[in-house]
Coordinates of C-alpha atoms in Angstrom, one line a residue:
X1 CA -2.5 -13.5 21.2
X2 CA -2.7 -11.5 18.1
X3 CA 0.4 -10.2 16.3
X4 CA -0.6 -6.7 16.9
X5 CA -0.8 -7.3 20.7
X6 CA 2.7 -8.9 20.6
X7 CA 4.0 -5.8 18.8
X8 CA 2.5 -3.6 21.6
X9 CA 4.1 -5.9 24.2
X10 CA 7.5 -5.7 22.4
X11 CA 7.4 -1.9 22.5
X12 CA 6.5 -2.1 26.2
X13 CA 9.5 -4.2 26.9
X14 CA 11.8 -1.9 25.0
X15 CA 10.5 1.1 27.0
X16 CA 10.8 -0.9 30.2
X17 CA 14.4 -1.8 29.4
X18 CA 15.3 1.8 28.8
X19 CA 13.6 2.8 32.1
X20 CA 15.6 0.0 33.9
X21 CA 18.7 1.3 32.4
X22 CA 18.0 4.8 33.7
X23 CA 17.3 3.4 37.1
X24 CA 20.4 1.3 37.2
X25 CA 22.6 4.2 36.2
X26 CA 21.2 6.1 39.0
X27 CA 21.8 3.4 41.6
X28 CA 25.2 2.3 40.1
X29 CA 27.3 4.9 42.0
X30 CA 26.7 6.7 45.2
X31 CA 28.4 8.8 47.8
X32 CA 30.2 6.8 50.4
X33 CA 28.0 6.2 53.4
X34 CA 24.7 6.7 51.4
X35 CA 22.2 4.1 50.2
X36 CA 21.3 3.8 46.5
X37 CA 17.8 4.8 45.6
X38 CA 17.2 1.2 44.5
X39 CA 18.7 -2.2 44.9
X40 CA 20.9 -2.6 41.8
X41 CA 20.8 -6.4 41.9
X42 CA 17.0 -6.4 41.9
X43 CA 17.0 -4.0 38.9
X44 CA 19.5 -6.4 37.1
X45 CA 17.3 -9.2 37.8
X46 CA 14.2 -7.5 36.5
X47 CA 16.3 -6.3 33.4
X48 CA 17.3 -10.0 32.7
X49 CA 13.7 -11.2 32.9
X50 CA 12.5 -8.3 30.6
X51 CA 15.3 -8.9 28.0
X52 CA 14.3 -12.6 28.0
X53 CA 10.7 -11.7 27.5
X54 CA 11.7 -9.4 24.7
X55 CA 13.9 -12.0 22.9
X56 CA 10.9 -14.5 23.1
X57 CA 8.5 -11.9 21.7
X58 CA 10.9 -10.9 18.8
X59 CA 11.4 -14.5 17.8
X60 CA 7.8 -15.2 17.8
X61 CA 7.0 -12.0 15.9
X62 CA 9.7 -12.8 13.3
X63 CA 8.4 -16.3 12.8
X64 CA 4.8 -15.1 12.5
X65 CA 5.8 -12.3 10.0
X66 CA 7.7 -14.9 7.8
X67 CA 4.9 -17.5 7.8
X68 CA 1.9 -15.1 7.3
X69 CA 1.0 -13.7 3.9
X70 CA -0.9 -10.7 3.1
X71 CA -3.8 -11.0 0.6
X72 CA -1.6 -10.6 -2.4
X73 CA 0.6 -13.5 -1.2
X74 CA 3.4 -11.3 0.0
X75 CA 4.7 -12.4 3.5
X76 CA 4.5 -9.8 6.2
X77 CA 8.4 -9.8 6.5
X78 CA 8.7 -9.0 2.7
X79 CA 6.0 -6.2 3.1
X80 CA 7.9 -4.7 5.9
X81 CA 11.1 -4.7 4.0
X82 CA 9.2 -3.1 1.0
X83 CA 7.6 -0.5 3.3
X84 CA 10.9 0.4 4.8
X85 CA 12.6 0.9 1.5
X86 CA 9.7 3.0 0.3
X87 CA 10.0 5.2 3.4
X88 CA 13.8 5.6 2.7
X89 CA 13.1 6.5 -1.0
X90 CA 10.4 9.0 -0.1
X91 CA 12.8 10.6 2.5
X92 CA 15.5 11.1 -0.1
X93 CA 13.1 12.5 -2.6
X94 CA 11.6 14.9 0.0
X95 CA 15.1 16.0 1.0
X96 CA 15.9 16.7 -2.8
X97 CA 12.8 18.8 -3.2
X98 CA 13.6 20.8 -0.1
X99 CA 17.2 21.4 -1.2
X100 CA 15.9 22.4 -4.8
X101 CA 13.3 24.7 -3.5
X102 CA 15.3 26.4 -0.7
X103 CA 15.4 30.2 -1.4
X104 CA 18.7 31.8 -1.3
X105 CA 18.4 35.6 -0.4
X106 CA 20.3 37.8 -2.6
X107 CA 21.2 41.3 -1.4
X108 CA 22.9 42.5 -4.6
X109 CA 23.2 41.7 -8.3
X110 CA 26.9 40.5 -7.8
X111 CA 25.8 37.6 -5.6
X112 CA 25.7 34.1 -6.9
X113 CA 22.3 33.0 -8.2
X114 CA 21.3 29.3 -7.7
X115 CA 19.0 27.4 -10.0
X116 CA 17.4 24.0 -9.5
X117 CA 18.6 21.1 -11.6
X118 CA 15.6 18.9 -11.2
X119 CA 12.0 19.1 -12.1
X120 CA 10.6 19.8 -8.6
X121 CA 7.1 19.1 -9.6
X122 CA 7.9 15.7 -11.0
X123 CA 9.9 14.7 -7.9
X124 CA 7.2 16.0 -5.6
X125 CA 4.6 13.9 -7.5
X126 CA 6.8 10.8 -7.0
X127 CA 7.2 11.8 -3.3
X128 CA 3.3 11.9 -3.0
X129 CA 3.0 8.6 -4.9
X130 CA 5.4 7.0 -2.5
X131 CA 3.7 8.3 0.5
X132 CA 0.4 6.8 -0.8
X133 CA 2.1 3.5 -1.4
X134 CA 3.4 3.5 2.1
X135 CA 0.0 4.3 3.6
X136 CA -1.7 1.6 1.6
X137 CA 0.9 -1.0 2.5
X138 CA 1.0 0.0 6.0
X139 CA -2.8 -0.4 6.2
X140 CA -2.5 -4.0 4.8
X141 CA 0.2 -4.8 7.2
X142 CA -1.7 -3.4 10.3
X143 CA -4.9 -5.4 9.1
X144 CA -2.8 -8.6 9.1
X145 CA -1.4 -7.8 12.4
X146 CA -4.8 -7.6 14.0
X147 CA -6.0 -10.7 12.2
X148 CA -3.1 -13.0 12.7
X149 CA -2.4 -15.2 15.7
X150 CA 1.1 -15.1 17.0
X151 CA 3.1 -18.3 16.2
X152 CA 4.7 -20.2 19.2

């Protein structure tokens, strides 16, 4: 199985667990004399099996990510950490640009005037550069995911 397939299965397991949770909640309490929509014990058994499958997938994915290098010699784990921090930094810069460019409507001359304290164009250029770096790194990660066999 390819790493990308395992990632898809992991996502499916996470969605399945959330669905089982919702179904368990609906079956956890009923009015006296009525039957639950589903057998809670069967749902719990299915939940346990799905969680066990998820644990196994996560462990194998993590091992594979640690042992697999991208073309430039960086492990997938390190590349994921780099991508996540690039996304965080880009988000901060994007929020700063939005805050600096937010227009404040003035209805009279006596109202307070706000001015930007940053070079918006420069920060926007950095945001664009971070976006490009994220896309390029994500492409290399995705390529590795589809070309890498999952480690046992």
